[in-house]
Tab-separated table of C-alpha atoms in Angstrom:
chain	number	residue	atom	x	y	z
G	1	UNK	CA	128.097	174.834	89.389
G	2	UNK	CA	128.363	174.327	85.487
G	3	UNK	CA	131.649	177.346	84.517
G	4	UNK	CA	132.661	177.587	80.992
G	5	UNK	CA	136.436	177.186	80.607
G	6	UNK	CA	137.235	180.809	78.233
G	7	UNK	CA	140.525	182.247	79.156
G	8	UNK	CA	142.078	185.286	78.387
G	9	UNK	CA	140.295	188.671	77.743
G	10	UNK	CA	136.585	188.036	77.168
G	11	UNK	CA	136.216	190.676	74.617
G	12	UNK	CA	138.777	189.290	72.277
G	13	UNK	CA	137.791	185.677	73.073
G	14	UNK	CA	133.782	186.426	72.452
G	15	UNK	CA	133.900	187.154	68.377
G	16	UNK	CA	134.890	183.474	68.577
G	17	UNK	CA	131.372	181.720	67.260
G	18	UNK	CA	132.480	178.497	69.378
G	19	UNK	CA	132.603	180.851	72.517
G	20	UNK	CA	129.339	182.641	71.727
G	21	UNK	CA	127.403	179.645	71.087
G	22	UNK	CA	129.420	177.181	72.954
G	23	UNK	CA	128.960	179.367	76.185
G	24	UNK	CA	128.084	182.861	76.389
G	25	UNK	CA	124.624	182.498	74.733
G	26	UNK	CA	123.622	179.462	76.900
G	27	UNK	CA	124.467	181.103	79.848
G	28	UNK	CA	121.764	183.927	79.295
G	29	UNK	CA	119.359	180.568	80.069
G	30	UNK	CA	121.314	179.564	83.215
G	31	UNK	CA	120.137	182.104	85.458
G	32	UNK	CA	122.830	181.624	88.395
G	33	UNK	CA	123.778	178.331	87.286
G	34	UNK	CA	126.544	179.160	85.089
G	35	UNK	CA	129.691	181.073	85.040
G	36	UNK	CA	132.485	181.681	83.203
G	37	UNK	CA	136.253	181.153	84.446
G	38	UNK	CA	139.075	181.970	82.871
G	39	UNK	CA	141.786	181.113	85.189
G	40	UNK	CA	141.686	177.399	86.002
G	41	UNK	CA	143.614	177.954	89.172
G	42	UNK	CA	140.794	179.255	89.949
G	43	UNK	CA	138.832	176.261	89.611
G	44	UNK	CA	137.564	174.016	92.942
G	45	UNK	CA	136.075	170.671	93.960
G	46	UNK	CA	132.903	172.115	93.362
G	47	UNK	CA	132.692	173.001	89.995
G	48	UNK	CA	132.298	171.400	86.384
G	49	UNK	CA	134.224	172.544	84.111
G	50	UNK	CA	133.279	173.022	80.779
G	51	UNK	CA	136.350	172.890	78.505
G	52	UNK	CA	136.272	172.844	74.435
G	53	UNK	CA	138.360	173.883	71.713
G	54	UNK	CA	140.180	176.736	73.692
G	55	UNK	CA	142.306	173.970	76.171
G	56	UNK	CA	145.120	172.104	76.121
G	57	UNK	CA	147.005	169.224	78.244
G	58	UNK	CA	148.014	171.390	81.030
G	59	UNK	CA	144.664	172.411	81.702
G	60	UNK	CA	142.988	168.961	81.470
G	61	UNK	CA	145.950	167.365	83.241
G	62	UNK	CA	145.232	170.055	86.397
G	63	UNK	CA	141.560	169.480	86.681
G	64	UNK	CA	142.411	165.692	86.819
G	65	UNK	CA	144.972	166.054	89.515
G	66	UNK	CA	142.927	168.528	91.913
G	67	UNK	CA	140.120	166.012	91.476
G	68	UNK	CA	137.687	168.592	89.841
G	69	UNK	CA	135.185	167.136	87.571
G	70	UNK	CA	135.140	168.527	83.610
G	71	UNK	CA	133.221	167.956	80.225
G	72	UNK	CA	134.839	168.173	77.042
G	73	UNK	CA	132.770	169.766	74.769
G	74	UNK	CA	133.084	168.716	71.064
G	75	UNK	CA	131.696	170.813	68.227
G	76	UNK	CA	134.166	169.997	65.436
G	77	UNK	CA	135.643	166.562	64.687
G	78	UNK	CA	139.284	167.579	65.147
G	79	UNK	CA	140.188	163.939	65.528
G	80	UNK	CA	142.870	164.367	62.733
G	81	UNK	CA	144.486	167.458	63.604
G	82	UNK	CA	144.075	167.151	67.228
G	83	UNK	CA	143.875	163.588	67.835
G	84	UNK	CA	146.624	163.171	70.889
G	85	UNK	CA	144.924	166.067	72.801
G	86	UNK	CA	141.114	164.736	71.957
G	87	UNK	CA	141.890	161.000	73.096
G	88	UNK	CA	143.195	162.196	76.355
G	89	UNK	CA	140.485	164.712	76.858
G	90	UNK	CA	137.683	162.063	76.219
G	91	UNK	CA	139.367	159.448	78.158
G	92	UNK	CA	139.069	161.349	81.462
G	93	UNK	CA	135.947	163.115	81.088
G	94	UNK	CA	133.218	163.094	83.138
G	95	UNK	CA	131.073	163.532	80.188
G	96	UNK	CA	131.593	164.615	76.577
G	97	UNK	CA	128.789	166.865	74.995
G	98	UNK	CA	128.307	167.456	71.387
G	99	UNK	CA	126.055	169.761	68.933
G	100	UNK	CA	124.374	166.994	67.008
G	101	UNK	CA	123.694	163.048	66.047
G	102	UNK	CA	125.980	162.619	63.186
G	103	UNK	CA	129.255	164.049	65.374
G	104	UNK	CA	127.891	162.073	68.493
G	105	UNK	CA	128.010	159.198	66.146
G	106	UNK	CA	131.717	160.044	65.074
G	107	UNK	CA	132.616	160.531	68.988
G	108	UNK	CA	130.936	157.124	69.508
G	109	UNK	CA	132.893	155.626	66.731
G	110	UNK	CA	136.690	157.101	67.968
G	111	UNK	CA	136.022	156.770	71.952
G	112	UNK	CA	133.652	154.036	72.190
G	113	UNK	CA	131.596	156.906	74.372
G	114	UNK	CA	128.355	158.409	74.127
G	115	UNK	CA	128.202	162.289	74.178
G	116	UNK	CA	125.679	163.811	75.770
G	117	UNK	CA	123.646	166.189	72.829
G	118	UNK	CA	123.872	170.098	73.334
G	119	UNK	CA	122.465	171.929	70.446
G	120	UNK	CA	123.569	175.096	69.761
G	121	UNK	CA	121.329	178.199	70.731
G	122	UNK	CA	120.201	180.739	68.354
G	123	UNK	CA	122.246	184.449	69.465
G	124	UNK	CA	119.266	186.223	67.833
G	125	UNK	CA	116.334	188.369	68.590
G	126	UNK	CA	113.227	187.060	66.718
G	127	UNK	CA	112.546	189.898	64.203
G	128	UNK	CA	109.232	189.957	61.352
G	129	UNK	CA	109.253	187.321	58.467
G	130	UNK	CA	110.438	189.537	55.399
G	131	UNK	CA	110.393	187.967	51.734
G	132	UNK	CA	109.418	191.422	49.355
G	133	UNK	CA	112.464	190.984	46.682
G	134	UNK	CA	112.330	193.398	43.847
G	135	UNK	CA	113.983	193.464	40.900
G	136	UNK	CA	117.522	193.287	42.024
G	137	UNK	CA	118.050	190.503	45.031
G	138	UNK	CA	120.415	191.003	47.941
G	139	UNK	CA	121.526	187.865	48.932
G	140	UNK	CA	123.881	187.770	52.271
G	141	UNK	CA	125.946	185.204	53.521
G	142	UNK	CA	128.052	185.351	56.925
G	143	UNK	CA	130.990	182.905	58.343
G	144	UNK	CA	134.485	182.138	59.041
G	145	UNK	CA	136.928	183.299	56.247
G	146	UNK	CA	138.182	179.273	55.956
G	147	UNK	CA	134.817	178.794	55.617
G	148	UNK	CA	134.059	181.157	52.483
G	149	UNK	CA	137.092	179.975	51.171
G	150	UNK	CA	135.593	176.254	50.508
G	151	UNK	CA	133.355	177.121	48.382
G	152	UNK	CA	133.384	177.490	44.470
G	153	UNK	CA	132.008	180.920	44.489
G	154	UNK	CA	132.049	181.030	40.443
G	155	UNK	CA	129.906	178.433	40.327
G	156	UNK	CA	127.362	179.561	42.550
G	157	UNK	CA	127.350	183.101	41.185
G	158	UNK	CA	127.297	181.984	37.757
G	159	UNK	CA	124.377	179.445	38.588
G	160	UNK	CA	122.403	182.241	40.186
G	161	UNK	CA	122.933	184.220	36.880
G	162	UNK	CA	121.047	181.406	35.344
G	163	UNK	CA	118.029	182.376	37.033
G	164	UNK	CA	118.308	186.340	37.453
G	165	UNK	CA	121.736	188.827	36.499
G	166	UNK	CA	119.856	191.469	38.673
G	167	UNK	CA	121.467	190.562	42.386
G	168	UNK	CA	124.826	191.095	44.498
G	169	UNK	CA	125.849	188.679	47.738
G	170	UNK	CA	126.833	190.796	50.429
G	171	UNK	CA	129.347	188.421	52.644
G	172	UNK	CA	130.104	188.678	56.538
G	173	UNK	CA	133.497	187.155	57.405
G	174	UNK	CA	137.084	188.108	58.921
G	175	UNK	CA	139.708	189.275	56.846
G	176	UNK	CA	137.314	189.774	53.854
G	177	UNK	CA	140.030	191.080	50.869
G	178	UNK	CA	142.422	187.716	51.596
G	179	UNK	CA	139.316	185.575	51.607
G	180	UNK	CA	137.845	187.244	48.361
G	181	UNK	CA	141.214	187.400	46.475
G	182	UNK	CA	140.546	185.394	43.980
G	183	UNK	CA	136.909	186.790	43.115
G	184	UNK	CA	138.050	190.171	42.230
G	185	UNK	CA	136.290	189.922	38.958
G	186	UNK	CA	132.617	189.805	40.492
G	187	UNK	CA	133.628	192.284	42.907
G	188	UNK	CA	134.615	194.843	40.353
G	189	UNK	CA	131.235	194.052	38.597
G	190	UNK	CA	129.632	194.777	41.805
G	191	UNK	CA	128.247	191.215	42.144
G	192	UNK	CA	129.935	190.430	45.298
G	193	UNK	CA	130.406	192.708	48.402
G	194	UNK	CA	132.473	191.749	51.097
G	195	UNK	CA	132.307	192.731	54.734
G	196	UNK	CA	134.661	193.120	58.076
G	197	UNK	CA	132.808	190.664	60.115
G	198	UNK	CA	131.204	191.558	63.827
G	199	UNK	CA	128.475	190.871	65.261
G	200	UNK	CA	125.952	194.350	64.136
G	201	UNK	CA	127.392	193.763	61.156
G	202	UNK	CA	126.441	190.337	60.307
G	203	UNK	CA	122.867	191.719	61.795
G	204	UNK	CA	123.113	194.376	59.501
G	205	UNK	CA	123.517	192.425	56.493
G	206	UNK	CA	120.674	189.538	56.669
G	207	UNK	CA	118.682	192.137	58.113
G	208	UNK	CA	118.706	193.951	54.631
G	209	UNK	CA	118.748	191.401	52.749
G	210	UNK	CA	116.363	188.687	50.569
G	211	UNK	CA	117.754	185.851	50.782
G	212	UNK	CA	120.809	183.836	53.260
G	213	UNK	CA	122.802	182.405	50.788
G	214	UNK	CA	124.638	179.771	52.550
G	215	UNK	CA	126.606	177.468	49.903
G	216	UNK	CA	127.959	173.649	51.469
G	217	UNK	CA	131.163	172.485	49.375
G	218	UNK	CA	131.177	169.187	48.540
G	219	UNK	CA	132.178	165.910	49.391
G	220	UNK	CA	133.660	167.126	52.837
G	221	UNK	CA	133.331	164.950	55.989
G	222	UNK	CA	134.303	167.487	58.355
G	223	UNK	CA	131.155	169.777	56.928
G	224	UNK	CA	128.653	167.190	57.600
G	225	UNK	CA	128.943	167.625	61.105
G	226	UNK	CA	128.440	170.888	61.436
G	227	UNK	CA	125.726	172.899	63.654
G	228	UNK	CA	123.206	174.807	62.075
G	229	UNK	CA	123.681	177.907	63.819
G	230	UNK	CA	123.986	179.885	60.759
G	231	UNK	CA	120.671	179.029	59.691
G	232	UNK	CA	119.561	178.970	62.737
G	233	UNK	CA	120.010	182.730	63.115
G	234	UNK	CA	118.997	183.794	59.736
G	235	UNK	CA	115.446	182.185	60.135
G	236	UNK	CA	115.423	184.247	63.350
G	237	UNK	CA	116.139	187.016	61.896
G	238	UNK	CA	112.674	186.540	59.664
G	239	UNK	CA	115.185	185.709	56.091
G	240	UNK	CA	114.450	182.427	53.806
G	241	UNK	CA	118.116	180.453	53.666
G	242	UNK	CA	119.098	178.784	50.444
G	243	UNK	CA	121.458	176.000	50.834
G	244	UNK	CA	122.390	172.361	49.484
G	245	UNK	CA	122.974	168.833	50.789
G	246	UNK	CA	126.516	168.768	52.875
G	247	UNK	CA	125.581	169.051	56.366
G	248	UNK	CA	123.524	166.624	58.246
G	249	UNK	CA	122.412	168.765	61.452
G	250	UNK	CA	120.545	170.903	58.225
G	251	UNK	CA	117.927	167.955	57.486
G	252	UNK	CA	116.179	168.780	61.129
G	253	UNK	CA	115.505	172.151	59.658
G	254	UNK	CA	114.245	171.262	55.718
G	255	UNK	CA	110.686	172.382	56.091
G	256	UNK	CA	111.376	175.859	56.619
G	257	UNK	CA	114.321	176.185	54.432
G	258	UNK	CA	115.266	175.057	50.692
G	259	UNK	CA	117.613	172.337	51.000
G	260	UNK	CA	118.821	171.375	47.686
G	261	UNK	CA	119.494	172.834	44.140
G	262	UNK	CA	120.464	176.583	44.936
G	263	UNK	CA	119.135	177.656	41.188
G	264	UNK	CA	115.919	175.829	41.715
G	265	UNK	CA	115.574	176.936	45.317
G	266	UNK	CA	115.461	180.606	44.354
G	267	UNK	CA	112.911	179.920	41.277
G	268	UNK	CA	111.102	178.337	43.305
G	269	UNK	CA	110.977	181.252	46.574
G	270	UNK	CA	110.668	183.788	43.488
G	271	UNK	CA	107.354	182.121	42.368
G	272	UNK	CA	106.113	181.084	45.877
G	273	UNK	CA	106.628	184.473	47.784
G	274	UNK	CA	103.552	183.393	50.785
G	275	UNK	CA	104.655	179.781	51.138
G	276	UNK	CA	108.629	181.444	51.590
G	277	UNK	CA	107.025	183.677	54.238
G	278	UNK	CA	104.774	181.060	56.174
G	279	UNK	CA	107.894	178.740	56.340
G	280	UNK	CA	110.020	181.200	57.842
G	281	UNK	CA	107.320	181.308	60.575
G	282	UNK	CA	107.081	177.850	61.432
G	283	UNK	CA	110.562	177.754	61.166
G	284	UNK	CA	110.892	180.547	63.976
G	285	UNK	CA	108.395	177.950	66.072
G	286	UNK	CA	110.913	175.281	65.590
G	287	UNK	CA	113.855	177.575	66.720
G	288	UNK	CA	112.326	179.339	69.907
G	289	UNK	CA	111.121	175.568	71.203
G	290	UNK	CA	114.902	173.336	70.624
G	291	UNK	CA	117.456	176.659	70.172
G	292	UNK	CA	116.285	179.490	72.720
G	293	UNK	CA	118.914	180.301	75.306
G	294	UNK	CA	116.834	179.043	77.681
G	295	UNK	CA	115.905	175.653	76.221
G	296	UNK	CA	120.011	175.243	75.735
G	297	UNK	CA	120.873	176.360	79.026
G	298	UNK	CA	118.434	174.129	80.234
G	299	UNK	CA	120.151	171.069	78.917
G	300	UNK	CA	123.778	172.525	80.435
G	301	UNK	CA	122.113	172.496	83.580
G	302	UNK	CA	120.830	169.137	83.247
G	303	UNK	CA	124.462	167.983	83.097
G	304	UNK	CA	125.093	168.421	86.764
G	305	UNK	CA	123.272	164.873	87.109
G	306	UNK	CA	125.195	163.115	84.588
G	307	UNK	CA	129.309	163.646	85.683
């Protein structure tokens, strides 16, 4: 049986998006082929172990010595931070699974292996296509505070301004004061809103919003080879995402989202209200076919034949 590696207490481990998408969401497509474990004593002969960012030597070094079978699952390239730990892991892996081409391409590249792609699942209910702004836009935006932190939030409020001075981003992340320090300006002028992140919350938020505002700094390698969960979820939560060029998994995705300028993305969804709505559909099409739990779990299952 397939068991997700997620130790320690599962309700502090699950606001972790890596364990969310990474394991408790697929599972919810396994049926009774899946589990979780989080002691690997626990562990026998008969299991696969799914192990990802949440291991270390110890644990990997057990599993090879009891002779139980595990797949390293890769959805950040951590090659330069973590590269000791990720050459080991790789090297005695039954089989290394991955979110996407580009960071199978990188695994390829540092381990001479080919991972086995996993996308990630969407960990939203479907809800009604909504694109009915008025005269001042909501825009929302949800992440990791590291993440919110790479971006030059000036510049993308002050290009928006081009277009409208009527809106406010409402942002979803942990520890939202540090990560917003330096944009106490906009947040006194009631341009920018920030948010304790959980998971209502973040449902909350793109739920009454416009627009998914979701910014890509760049000229940063370790972007690019990020999932698109975060799009993922706000199409399936019925909301048009604005974002640029920066992450390759997003290109998959381009006909239901704007991809490009973020100024001439939201000129063009403010004069093209029907087409925003009817790509939002056919972008919920996409997303219940390739990320439903049950198309993901589906393809964890399917790696019982390849280890």
């Amino acid at each position: 049986m397939i068991k997700f590696f997620v130790p320690g207490q599962l309700e502090k481990t699950s606001g972790r998006a890596s364990v969310r998408f990474r394991a408790l969401v697929p599972l919810k497509g396994m049926s009774d082929k899946g589990d979780i474990i989080d002691d690997i004593t626990k562990a026998t002969k008969d299991d696969i172990i799914v192990c990802a960012k949440i291991v270390d030597m110890d644990i990997l070094q057990y599993l090879i010595d009891n002779n139980i079978k595990y797949i390293f699952d890769i959805c950040d390239d951590k090659w330069n931070k973590e590269k000791q730990l990720y050459d080991f892991a790789c090297r005695n892996a039954n089989l290394i699974t991955t979110t996407c081409e580009l960071l199978q391409s990188k695994i390829k590249e540092y381990t001479g292996k080919t991972a086995f792609i996993i996308p990630d699942p969407t960990e939203r209910e479907q809800e009604e296509p909504k694109f009915e702004p008025k005269d001042h836009i909501k825009f929302a935006w949800f992440g990791g505070r590291k993440s919110f932190s790479l971006f030059d939030w000036e510049e993308v409020i002050e290009s928006i301004k081009t277009v409208t001075d009527n809106f406010s981003i409402h942002a979803v992340t942990n520890k939202p004061d540090k990560a917003s320090k330096r944009l106490t300006k906009y947040r006194e002028d009631k341009k920018l809103f920030m948010y304790n992140w959980s998971f209502e919350k973040q449902g909350e938020v793109v739920r009454d919003c416009d627009i998914v505002l979701l910014p890509i700094p760049r000229g940063m390698p370790l972007v690019q080879v990020k999932s698109p969960n975060r799009v993922i979820d706000s199409i399936q939560q019925g909301r048009f995402v604005l974002t640029n060029d920066g992450v390759d998994s997003y290109k998959k995705l381009k006909d239901f989202i704007h991809l490009g300028s973020l100024k001439e993305g939201l000129k063009w969804a403010l004069n093209n209200r029907d087409q925003v709505i009817e790509k939002i559909k056919q972008g919920q099409i996409y997303i219940n076919k390739n990320h439903s739990p049950q198309t993901v779990g589906q393809r964890w299952i399917e790696t019982e034949k390849l280890v």
